[in-house]
XYZ file of C-alpha atoms in Angstrom:
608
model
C 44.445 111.474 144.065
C 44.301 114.725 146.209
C 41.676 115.037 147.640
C 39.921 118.303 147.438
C 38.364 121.241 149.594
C 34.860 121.654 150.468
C 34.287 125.359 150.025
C 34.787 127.347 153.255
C 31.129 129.413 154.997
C 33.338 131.928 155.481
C 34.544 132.514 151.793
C 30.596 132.613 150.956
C 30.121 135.095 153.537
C 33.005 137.396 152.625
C 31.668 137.151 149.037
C 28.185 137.828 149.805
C 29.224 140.903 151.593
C 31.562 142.241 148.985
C 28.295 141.797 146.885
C 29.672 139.156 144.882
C 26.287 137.610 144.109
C 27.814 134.884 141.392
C 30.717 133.887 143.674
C 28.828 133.746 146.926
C 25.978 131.713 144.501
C 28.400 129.339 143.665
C 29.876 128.447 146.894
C 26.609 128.544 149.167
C 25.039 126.479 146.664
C 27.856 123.854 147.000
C 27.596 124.583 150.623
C 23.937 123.914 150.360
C 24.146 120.344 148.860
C 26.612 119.003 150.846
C 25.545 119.824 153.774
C 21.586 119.034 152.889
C 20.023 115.778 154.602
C 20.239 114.198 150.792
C 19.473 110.879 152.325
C 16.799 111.262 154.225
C 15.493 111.260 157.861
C 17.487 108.176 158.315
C 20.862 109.261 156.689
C 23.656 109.523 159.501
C 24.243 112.794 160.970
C 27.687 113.893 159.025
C 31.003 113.756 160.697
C 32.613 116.305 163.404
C 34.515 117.355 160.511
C 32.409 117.255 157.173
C 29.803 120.069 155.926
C 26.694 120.711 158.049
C 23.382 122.266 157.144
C 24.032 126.308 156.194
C 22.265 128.306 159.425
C 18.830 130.317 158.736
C 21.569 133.557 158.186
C 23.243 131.413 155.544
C 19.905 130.602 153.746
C 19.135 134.387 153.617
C 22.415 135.129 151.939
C 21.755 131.828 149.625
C 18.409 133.714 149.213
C 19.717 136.712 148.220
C 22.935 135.288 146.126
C 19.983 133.400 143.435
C 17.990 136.027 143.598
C 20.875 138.264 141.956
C 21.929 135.007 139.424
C 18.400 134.979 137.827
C 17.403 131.697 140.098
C 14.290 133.200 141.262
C 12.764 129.666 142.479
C 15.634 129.079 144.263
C 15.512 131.843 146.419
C 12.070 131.937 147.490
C 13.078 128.031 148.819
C 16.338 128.820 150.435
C 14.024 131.868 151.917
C 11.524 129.934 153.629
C 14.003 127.229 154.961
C 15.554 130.572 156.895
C 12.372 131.540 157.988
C 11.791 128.347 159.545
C 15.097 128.429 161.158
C 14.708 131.787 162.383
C 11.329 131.141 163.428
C 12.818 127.364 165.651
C 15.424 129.745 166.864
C 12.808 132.229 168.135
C 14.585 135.142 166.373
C 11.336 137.003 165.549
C 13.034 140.490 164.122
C 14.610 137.722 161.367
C 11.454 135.787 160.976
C 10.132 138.910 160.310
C 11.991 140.313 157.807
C 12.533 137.015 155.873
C 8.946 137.105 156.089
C 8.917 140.556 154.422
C 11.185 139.474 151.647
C 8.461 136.339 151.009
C 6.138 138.763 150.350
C 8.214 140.699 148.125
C 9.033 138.196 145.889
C 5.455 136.195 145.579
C 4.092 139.388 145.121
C 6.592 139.760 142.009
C 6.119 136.559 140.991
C 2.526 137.729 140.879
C 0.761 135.140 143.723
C -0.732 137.659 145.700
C -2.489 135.002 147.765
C 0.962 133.797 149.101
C 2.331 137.471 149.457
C -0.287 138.247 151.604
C -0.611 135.347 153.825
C 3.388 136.308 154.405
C 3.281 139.904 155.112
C 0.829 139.033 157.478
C 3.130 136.955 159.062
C 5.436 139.344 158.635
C 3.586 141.595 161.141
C 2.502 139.229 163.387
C 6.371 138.549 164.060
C 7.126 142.271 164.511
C 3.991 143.424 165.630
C 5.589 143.073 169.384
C 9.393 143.753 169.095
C 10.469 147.134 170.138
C 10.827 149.410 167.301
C 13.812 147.793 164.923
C 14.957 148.638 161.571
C 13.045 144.938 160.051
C 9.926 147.688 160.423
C 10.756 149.823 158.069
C 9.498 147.199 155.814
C 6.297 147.193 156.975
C 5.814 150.960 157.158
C 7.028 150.952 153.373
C 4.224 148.494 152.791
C 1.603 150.461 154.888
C 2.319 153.644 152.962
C 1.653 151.747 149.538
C -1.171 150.393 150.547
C -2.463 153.436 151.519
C -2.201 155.359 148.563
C -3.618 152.314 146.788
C -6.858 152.976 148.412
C -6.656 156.089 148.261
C -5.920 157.609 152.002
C -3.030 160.220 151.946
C -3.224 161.061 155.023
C -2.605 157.584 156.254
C -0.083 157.185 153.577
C 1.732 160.135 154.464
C 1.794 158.913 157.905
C 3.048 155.521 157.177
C 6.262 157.265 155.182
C 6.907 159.496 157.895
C 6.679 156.696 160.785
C 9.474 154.540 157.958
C 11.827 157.649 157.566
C 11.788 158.156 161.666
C 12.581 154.376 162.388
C 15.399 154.626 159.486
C 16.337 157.516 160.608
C 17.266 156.084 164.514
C 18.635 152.923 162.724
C 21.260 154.994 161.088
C 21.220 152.753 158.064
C 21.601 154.581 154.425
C 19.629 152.254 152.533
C 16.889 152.338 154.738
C 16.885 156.188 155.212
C 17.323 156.893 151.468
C 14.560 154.200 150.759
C 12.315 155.793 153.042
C 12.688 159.481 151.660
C 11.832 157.692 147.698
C 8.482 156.148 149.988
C 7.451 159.664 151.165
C 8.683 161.266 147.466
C 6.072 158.864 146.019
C 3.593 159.993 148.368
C 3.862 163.952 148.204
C 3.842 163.476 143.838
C 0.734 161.363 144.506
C -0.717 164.355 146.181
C 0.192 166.464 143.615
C 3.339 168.412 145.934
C 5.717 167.585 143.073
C 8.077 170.379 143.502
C 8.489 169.137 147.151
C 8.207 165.118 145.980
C 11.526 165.741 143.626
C 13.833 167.843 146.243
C 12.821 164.243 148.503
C 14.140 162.366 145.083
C 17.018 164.243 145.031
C 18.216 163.886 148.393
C 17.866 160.276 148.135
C 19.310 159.986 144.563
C 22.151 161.472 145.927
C 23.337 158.438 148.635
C 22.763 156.387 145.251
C 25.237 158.160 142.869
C 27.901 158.379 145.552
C 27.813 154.849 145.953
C 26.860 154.994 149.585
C 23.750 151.892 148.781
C 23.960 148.725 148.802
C 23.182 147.231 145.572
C 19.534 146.031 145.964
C 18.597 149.456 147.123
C 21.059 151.306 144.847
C 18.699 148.920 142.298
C 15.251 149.817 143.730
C 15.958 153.478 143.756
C 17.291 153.837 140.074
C 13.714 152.270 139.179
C 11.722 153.881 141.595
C 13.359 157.245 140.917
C 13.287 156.615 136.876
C 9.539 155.776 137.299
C 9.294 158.776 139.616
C 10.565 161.366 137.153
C 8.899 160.031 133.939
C 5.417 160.057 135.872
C 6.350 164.091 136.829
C 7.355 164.653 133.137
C 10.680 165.663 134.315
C 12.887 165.294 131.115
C 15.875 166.328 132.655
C 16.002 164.054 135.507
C 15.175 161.465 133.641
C 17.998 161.870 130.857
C 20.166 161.909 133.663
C 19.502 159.466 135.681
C 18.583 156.850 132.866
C 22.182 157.687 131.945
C 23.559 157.098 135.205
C 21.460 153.992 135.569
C 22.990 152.282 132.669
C 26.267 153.021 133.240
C 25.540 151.477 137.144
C 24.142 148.242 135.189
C 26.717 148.336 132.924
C 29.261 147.181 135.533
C 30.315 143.719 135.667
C 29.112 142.974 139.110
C 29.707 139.412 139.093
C 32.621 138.119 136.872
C 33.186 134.823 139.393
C 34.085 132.032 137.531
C 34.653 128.621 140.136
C 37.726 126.478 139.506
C 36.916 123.151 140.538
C 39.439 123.073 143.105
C 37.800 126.237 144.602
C 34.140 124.275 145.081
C 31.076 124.107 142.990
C 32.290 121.715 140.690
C 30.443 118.548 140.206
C 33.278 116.204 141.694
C 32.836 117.377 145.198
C 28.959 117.721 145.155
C 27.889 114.878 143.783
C 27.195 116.378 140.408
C 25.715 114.478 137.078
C 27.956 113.541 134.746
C 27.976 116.718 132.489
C 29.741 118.799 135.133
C 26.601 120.379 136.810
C 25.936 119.989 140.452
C 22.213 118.682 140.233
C 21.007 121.616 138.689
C 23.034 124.130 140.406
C 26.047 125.542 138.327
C 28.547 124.499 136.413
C 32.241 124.717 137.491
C 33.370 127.544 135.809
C 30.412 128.992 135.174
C 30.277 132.414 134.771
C 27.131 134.667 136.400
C 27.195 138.400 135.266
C 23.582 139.608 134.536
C 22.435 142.624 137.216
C 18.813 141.878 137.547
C 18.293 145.495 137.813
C 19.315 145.543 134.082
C 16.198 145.155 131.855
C 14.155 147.343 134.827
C 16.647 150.491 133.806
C 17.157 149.624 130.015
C 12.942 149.867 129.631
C 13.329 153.587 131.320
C 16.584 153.697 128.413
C 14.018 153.043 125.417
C 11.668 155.738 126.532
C 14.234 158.542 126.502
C 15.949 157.301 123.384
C 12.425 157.417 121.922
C 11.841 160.874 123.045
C 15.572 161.714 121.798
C 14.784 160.475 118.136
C 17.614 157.487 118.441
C 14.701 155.275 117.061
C 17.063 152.071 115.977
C 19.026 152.197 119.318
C 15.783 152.167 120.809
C 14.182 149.351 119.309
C 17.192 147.270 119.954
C 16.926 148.353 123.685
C 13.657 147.199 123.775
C 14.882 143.565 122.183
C 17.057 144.011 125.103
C 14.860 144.503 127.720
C 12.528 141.251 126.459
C 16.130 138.762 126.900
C 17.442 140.380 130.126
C 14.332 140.814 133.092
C 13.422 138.426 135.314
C 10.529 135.990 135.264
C 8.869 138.664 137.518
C 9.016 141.449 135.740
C 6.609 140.966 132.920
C 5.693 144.438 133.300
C 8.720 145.706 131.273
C 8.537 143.613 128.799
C 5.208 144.731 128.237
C 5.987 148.236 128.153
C 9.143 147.145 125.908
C 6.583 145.991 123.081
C 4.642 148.950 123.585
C 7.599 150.977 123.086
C 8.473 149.026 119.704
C 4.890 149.925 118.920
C 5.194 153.659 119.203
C 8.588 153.689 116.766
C 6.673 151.168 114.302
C 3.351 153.489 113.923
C 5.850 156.417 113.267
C 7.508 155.052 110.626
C 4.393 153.563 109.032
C 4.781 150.057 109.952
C 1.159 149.803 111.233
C 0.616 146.237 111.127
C 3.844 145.942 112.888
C 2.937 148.321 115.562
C -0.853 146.570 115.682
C 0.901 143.513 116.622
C 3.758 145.241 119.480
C 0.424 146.865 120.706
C -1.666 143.445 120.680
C 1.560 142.041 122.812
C 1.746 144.764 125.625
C -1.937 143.971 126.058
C -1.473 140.326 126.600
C 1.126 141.431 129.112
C -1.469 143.808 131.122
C -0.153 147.151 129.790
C -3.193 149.120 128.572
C -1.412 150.033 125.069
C -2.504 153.780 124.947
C -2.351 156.434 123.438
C -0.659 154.518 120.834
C -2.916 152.046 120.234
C -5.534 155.241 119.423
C -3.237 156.875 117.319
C -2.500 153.809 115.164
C -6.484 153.703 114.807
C -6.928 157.021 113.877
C -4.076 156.394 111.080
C -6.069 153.483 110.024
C -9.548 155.278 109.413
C -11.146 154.282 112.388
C -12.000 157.369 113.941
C -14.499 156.514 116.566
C -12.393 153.242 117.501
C -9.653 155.845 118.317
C -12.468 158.087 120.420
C -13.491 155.622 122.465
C -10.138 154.046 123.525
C -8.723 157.341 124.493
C -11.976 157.956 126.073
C -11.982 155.249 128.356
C -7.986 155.458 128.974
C -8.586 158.394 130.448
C -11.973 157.614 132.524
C -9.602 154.590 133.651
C -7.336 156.345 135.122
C -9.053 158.958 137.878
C -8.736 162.252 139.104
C -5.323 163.891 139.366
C -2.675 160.820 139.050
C 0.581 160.798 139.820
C 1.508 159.606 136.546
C 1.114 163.371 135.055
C 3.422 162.468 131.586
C 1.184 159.471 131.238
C -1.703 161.524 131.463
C -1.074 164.471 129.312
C -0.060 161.847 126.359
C -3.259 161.197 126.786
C -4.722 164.211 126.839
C -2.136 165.230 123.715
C -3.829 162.607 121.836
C -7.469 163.018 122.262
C -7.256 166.816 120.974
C -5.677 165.512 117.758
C -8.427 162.705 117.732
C -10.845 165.169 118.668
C -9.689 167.999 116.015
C -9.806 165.079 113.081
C -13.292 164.410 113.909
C -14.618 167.791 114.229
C -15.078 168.050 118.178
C -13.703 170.690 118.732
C -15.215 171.214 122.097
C -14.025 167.969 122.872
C -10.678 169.258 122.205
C -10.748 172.897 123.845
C -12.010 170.269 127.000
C -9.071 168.514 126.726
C -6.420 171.508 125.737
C -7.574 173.121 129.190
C -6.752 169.842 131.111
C -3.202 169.757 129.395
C -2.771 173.686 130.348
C -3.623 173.502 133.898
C -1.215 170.526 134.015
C 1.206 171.798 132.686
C 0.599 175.191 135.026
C 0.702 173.038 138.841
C 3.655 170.685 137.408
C 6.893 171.259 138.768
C 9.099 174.176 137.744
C 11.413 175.020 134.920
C 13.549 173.299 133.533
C 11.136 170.316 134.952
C 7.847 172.013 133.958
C 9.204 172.021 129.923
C 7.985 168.805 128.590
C 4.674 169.372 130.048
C 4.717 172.959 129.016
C 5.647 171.843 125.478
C 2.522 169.237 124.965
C 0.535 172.007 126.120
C 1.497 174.902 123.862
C 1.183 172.238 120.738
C -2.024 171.420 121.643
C -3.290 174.822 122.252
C -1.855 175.974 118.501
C -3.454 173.064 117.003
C -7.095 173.719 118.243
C -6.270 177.645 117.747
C -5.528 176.336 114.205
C -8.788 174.226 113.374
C -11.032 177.162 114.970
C -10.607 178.549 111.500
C -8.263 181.904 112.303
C -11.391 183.157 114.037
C -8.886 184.405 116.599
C -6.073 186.073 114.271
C -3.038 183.759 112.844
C -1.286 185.111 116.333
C -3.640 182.643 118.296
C -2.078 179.871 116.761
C 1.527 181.195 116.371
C 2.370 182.583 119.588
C 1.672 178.988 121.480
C 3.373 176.483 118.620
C 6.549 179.132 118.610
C 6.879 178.808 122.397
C 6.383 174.609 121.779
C 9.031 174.814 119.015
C 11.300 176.271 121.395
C 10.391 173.714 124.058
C 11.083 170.732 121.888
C 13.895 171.987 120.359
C 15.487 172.981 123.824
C 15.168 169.096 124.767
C 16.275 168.214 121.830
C 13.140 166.376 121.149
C 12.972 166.183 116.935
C 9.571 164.190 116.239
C 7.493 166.866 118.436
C 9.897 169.612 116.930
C 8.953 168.203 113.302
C 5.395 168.023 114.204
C 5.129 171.541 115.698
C 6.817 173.018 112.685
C 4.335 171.328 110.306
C 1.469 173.583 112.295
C 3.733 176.368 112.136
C 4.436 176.135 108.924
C 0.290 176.339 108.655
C -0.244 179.075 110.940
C 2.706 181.048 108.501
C 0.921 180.823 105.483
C -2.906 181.646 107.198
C -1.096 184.579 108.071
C 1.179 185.296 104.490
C 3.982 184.482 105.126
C 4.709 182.552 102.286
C 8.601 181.804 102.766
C 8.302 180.918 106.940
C 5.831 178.444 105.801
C 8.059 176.687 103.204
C 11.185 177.235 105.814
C 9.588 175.371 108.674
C 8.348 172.699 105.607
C 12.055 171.982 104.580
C 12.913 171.760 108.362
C 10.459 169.404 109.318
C 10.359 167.349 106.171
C 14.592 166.765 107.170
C 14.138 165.737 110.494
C 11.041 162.975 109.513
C 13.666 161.441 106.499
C 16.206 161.104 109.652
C 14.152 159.784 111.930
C 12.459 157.656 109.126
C 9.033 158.872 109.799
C 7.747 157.573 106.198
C 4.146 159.150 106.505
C 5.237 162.652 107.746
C 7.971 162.800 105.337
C 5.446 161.981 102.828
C 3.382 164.811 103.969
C 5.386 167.635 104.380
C 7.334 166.628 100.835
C 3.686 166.850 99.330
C 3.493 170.380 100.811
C 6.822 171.435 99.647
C 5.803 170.447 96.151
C 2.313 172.244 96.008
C 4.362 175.455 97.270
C 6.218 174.991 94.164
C 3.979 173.883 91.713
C 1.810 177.559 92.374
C -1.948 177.254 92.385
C -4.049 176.927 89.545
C -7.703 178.674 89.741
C -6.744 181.615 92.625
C -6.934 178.279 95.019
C -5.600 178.645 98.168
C -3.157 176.271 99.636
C -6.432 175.091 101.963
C -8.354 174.761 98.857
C -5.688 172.775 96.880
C -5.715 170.302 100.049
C -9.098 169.849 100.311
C -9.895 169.350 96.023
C -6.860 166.748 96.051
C -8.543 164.798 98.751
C -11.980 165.184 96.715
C -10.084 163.830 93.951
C -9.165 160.395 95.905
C -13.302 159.951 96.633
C -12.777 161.790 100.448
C -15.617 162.364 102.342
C -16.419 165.413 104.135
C -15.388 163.664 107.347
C -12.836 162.133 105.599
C -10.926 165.521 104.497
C -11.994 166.754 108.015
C -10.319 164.278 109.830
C -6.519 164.018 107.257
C -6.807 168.356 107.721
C -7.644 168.332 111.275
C -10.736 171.011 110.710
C -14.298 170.395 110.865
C -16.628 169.322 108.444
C -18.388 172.542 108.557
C -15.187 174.397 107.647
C -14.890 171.705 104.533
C -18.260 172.288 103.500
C -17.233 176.256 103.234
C -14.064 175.071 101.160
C -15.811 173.563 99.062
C -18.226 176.145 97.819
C -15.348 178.282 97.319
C -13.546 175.874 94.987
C -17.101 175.443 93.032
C -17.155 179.472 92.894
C -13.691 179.450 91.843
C -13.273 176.432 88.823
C -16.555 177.466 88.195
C -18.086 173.848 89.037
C -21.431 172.587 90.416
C -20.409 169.243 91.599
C -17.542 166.998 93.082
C -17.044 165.137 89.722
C -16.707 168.379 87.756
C -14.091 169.251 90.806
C -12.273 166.232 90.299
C -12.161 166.399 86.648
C -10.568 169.409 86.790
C -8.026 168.284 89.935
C -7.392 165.549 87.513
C -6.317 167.916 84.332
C -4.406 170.590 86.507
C -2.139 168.152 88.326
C -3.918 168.508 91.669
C -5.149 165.422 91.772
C -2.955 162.867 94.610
C-alpha cells in the first residue's frame, strides 16, 4: 500500500500567497492536525521526520485561509494560538497586529467586550516599537473612534498620522486604505467634494488590481457605503457594477485529491471522509466573503433602477451568502424586500420584511412610515419619521439616508395638512441638496429636492401661480429620467400631470397620466397604476355638474364615507382646502349635505 504524502508548509504558503484561500485552507488545516499535540501533554514529541506544530506565521495564514472559507470560529482560534506564539517569541510588531485582527473579528462577531480587551493589547504591544506599518491599524482605529464621539479634529488627525506611516511603508493596501479612512472623515465633516476625489484615488489601486484581496474587499464596501451615504448615483452604479463582477470571480476553485493532503486517510479523519470537522477531500471552497457585503449595495441600485424582481432575488441572495458577522446586511436585505413589497401593494408582506430588519437592528425607515401612511395611520407615520430623524443628529454623513427621510416626512406632512411641517422639511432637503457634491454627483439629491418643493408648491393651493409647482417637478422629471430612475420619474409625472391641468393644460396632464400609468404596470406598482388609470378614466369620462377634476376627486372620496382628513391626506392638501371644495360642489349639484352629494356621485358615475 503506498504510502502517502503529508502535505508540504511550503505548498500552503505558496497558496496562501497566490490568495488561494480554499487550497491554502485545505492543506494548513491538514497541516494543523497532524502536527497538533492530539495526545496530550504526555504524547511523544513526533519524529525528526514527521509533521510539527505550524509556527505563529503559519497560524496567521491558517487564520486568514478560514476566515476566507466561511470558518469564522476557526480563525479567531488559529488567531490567538499565533498571538501566543508571537507573543513567546517576543515578536511584538506580530503580537500586535494579530492582536489587531482579534479585535477586528470579535468586534464583527459583535463581542465588543473581547474586541476591546484586544485592541488594547494591541497597543500595548506597539505602543513602544518604532513607527511600523502594524500601526496603521491602530491609527485606522483611532480615527473611527474619533468621529464616533464626535472629535474631527482628532479624527482628522488620526487619518493623517495612518496615511503618513503608509505612506513611508510603501505598501498599496495600506496607503489606499488609509486615503478611504481620511475620505470617511472629510464626508463626515461635510467636505464631500474633497472626501470623493480621496475615494477616487484610492478606488483606483482597487480596479487596477494593485490590492490584495481583503483590502480590494474592504474598499469595494467602504467605498459603496461611501457613495450611497453622499447620494452619488453615479459612483455607485459603477462601482456596484465593478464590485460584482470582482465577486463574481471564482477565487477559490481548489478541490484536494486525497493524494495531495486533506483527505481523511492521512489525518485521522471519521469514517465519512471528513478530517474531524475540517474538510472533505475534494471539497470544493468558492464563496468570496466579500460577496453578500457588495450584492446588498447591488439591491439598492437595482431598486433605484426599477429591476424590482432582480432585486428581490438579490436580496434572497444576500440572506444565503454573508457571514455569521454580518447581520447587518441581511438586515438591510429585508428592508430592501420591504421597500419593493409596499410598492407593489404587498403591505402585509412589506410589514413583515420591515418587522425583520428591526429584529436585526436596522431602524426600518422611511419605509416603515410610508407603509403606515398607506395603511391609514397617519400620526403612526408622523411620529416614526419624526423620531428617525431626531435619531440621527445634526449634519450626518449619511446625506441619501437623510434626505429619504426628509422626502418622506413632506409627503407625510402634506397628507396631514402640515404644511409648515413640510415647507420645514422641503428647506432641509434644498440646502442639502445645495452643499452636496457637484454635478453629475449633486443629481439624486437635487432630484428629491425639486419633487419635494413641487409637491408642497402644489398643496399651497396655486397661491403662487401653476409655475411654482411646474418649474421645480420639470427640473425633477429631468433628474430622474437622466438616471434612469422610473418609480421617482412616474411619481413626479403624476404631480406634473396635476400642476398641467391647475394650469389648463388639459392634454400635458393626460400625456404625463399615460406616461406614468406605463411605467407603474412595468414596474408592477399595483396602487399607482391603480391611481393614475382612475385619472385617465375621469379625463375621459368629462365632468358632470361644471366639476372640476379637484372637485370630482374630492365628491368620489365623499362617496366612499371619507373624512375631511381622510380626503386631505389620499389628495395631499389640507383640510381647509377640502372644506372650500366642498362648498363648491354643494353650490354646484345644488346640495346641502354629504348624503345629497353622494347620492348624486352615486347616479352620475362618480362614485369609486
Amino acid at each position: 500500500m503506498a504510502v502517502q504524502s503529508a502535505p508540504s508548509v511550503e505548498r500552503a504558503r505558496d497558496a496562501a500567497a497566490r490568495e488561494s484561500w480554499a487550497e491554502a485552507y485545505v492543506l494548513l488545516h491538514a497541516l494543523d492536525r497532524a502536527g497538533s499535540p492530539a495526545d496530550g501533554p504526555d504524547a511523544e514529541a513526533p519524529d525528526q521526520e514527521g509533521p510539527r506544530p505550524l509556527t505563529p506565521g503559519d497560524l496567521d495564514l491558517l487564520a486568514d485561509a478560514a476566515w476566507w472559507s466561511g470558518h469564522v470560529d476557526e480563525s479567531v482560534d488559529a488567531r490567538l494560538r499565533a498571538h501566543a506564539g508571537h507573543t513567546a517569541a517576543g515578536d511584538h510588531r506580530r503580537a500586535g497586529c494579530t492582536a489587531w485582527w482579534l479585535h477586528f473579528e470579535y468586534r464583527s462577531l459583535g463581542r465588543p467586550g473581547a474586541a476591546a480587551g484586544w485592541l488594547h493589547r494591541a497597543r500595548r504591544h506597539l505602543e513602544h516599537e518604532p513607527e511600523c506599518p502594524e500601526q496603521c491599524f491602530l491609527a485606522w482605529t483611532e480615527s473611527e473612534e474619533a468621529q464616533s464621539v464626535p472629535d474631527p479634529e482628532a479624527a482628522t488627525a488620526a487619518a493623517l498620522r495612518m496615511y503618513r506611516i503608509a505612506a513611508d511603508s510603501g505598501s498599496p493596501d495600506l496607503i489606499a486604505l488609509s486615503r478611504q479612512a481620511h475620505a470617511a472623515v472629510l464626508l463626515a465633516n461635510g467636505r464631500r467634494a474633497e472626501s470623493l476625489a480621496l475615494l477616487d484615488d484610492a478606488m483606483c489601486s482597487v480596479t487596477a488590481g494593485e490590492l490584495s484581496g481583503m483590502f480590494t474587499g474592504w474598499l469595494y464596501c467602504m467605498a459603496l457605503t461611501h457613495c450611497m451615504a453622499a447620494a452619488d448615483f453615479a459612483r455607485a452604479v459603477e462601482w456596484t457594477d465593478a464590485a460584482m463582477a470582482w465577486c463574481s470571480v471564482p477565487w477559490s476553485q481548489y478541490a484536494a485529491p486525497a493524494s495531495e493532503g486533506g483527505g481523511a486517510a492521512e489525518t485521522g479523519g471519521s469514517d465519512d471522509g471528513t478530517a474531524d470537522g475540517g474538510p472533505a477531500a475534494g471539497a470544493v471552497l468558492t464563496d468570496n466573503p466579500f460577496r453578500g457585503l457588495c450584492r446588498i449595495h447591488h439591491v439598492q441600485v437595482l431598486d433605484l433602477l426599477g429591476s424590482w424582481p432582480l432585486a428581490a432575488a438579490e436580496a434572497e441572495r444576500v440572506c444565503q451568502e454573508v457571514m455569521p458577522d454580518c447581520l447587518e446586511a441581511v438586515a438591510a436585505a429585508h428592508y430592501e424586500a420591504g421597500e419593493i413589497q409596499r410598492r407593489r401593494g404587498l403591505l402585509d408582506a412589506a410589514a413583515a420584511s420591515y418587522a425583520r430588519a428591526h429584529e436585526l437592528g436596522l431602524a426600518p425607515q422611511p419605509g416603515l412610515a410610508l407603509l403606515r401612511l398607506a395603511q391609514g395611520k397617519a400620526e403612526a407615520a408622523v411620529t416614526g419619521l419624526r423620531l428617525a430623524l431626531a435619531c440621527q443628529g445634526d449634519a450626518p454623513a449619511d446625506m441619501l439616508g437623510r434626505a429619504r427621510l426628509l422626502a418622506a416626512q413632506t409627503e407625510v406632512a402634506l397628507a396631514v395638512g402640515d404644511v409648515d411641517g413640510a415647507a420645514i422639511a422641503v428647506n432641509e432637503l434644498e440646502a442639502l441638496a445645495a452643499t452636496g457634491p457637484r454635478p453629475p454627483a449633486a443629481t439624486l439629491l437635487r432630484a428629491m429636492a425639486d419633487t419635494a418643493h413641487g409637491s408642497l408648491a402644489l398643496a399651497r393651493d396655486g397661491g403662487e401661480g401653476p409655475d411654482a409647482a411646474l418649474r421645480p417637478l420639470r427640473r425633477a422629471l429631468a433628474g430622474w429620467l437622466g438616471m434612469r430612475i422610473p418609480y421617482e420619474a412616474a411619481q413626479v409625472r403624476m404631480l406634473l400631470a396635476a400642476a398641467c391641468r391647475a394650469a389648463g393644460d388639459i392634454e400635458a396632464a393626460r400625456l404625463e397620466l399615460r406616461a406614468a400609468l406605463g411605467t407603474f404596470e412595468r414596474l408592477g406598482a399595483v396602487p399607482d397604476a391603480r391611481r393614475a388609470a382612475a385619472l385617465l378614466s375621469e379625463r375621459r369620462r368629462g365632468l358632470p355638474g361644471g366639476l372640476t377634476r379637484r372637485e370630482a376627486q374630492v365628491l368620489r372620496l365623499v362617496a366612499a364615507g371619507g373624512t375631511n382628513r381622510d380626503i386631505a391626506r389620499e389628495l395631499v392638501i389640507s383640510e381647509h382646502t377640502v372644506a372650500r371644495h366642498l362648498n363648491n360642489i354643494y353650490a354646484k349639484l345644488n346640495v346641502t349635505s354629504r348624503a345629497a352629494a353622494t347620492a348624486y356621485a352615486c347616479s352620475h358615475g362618480l362614485a369609486a
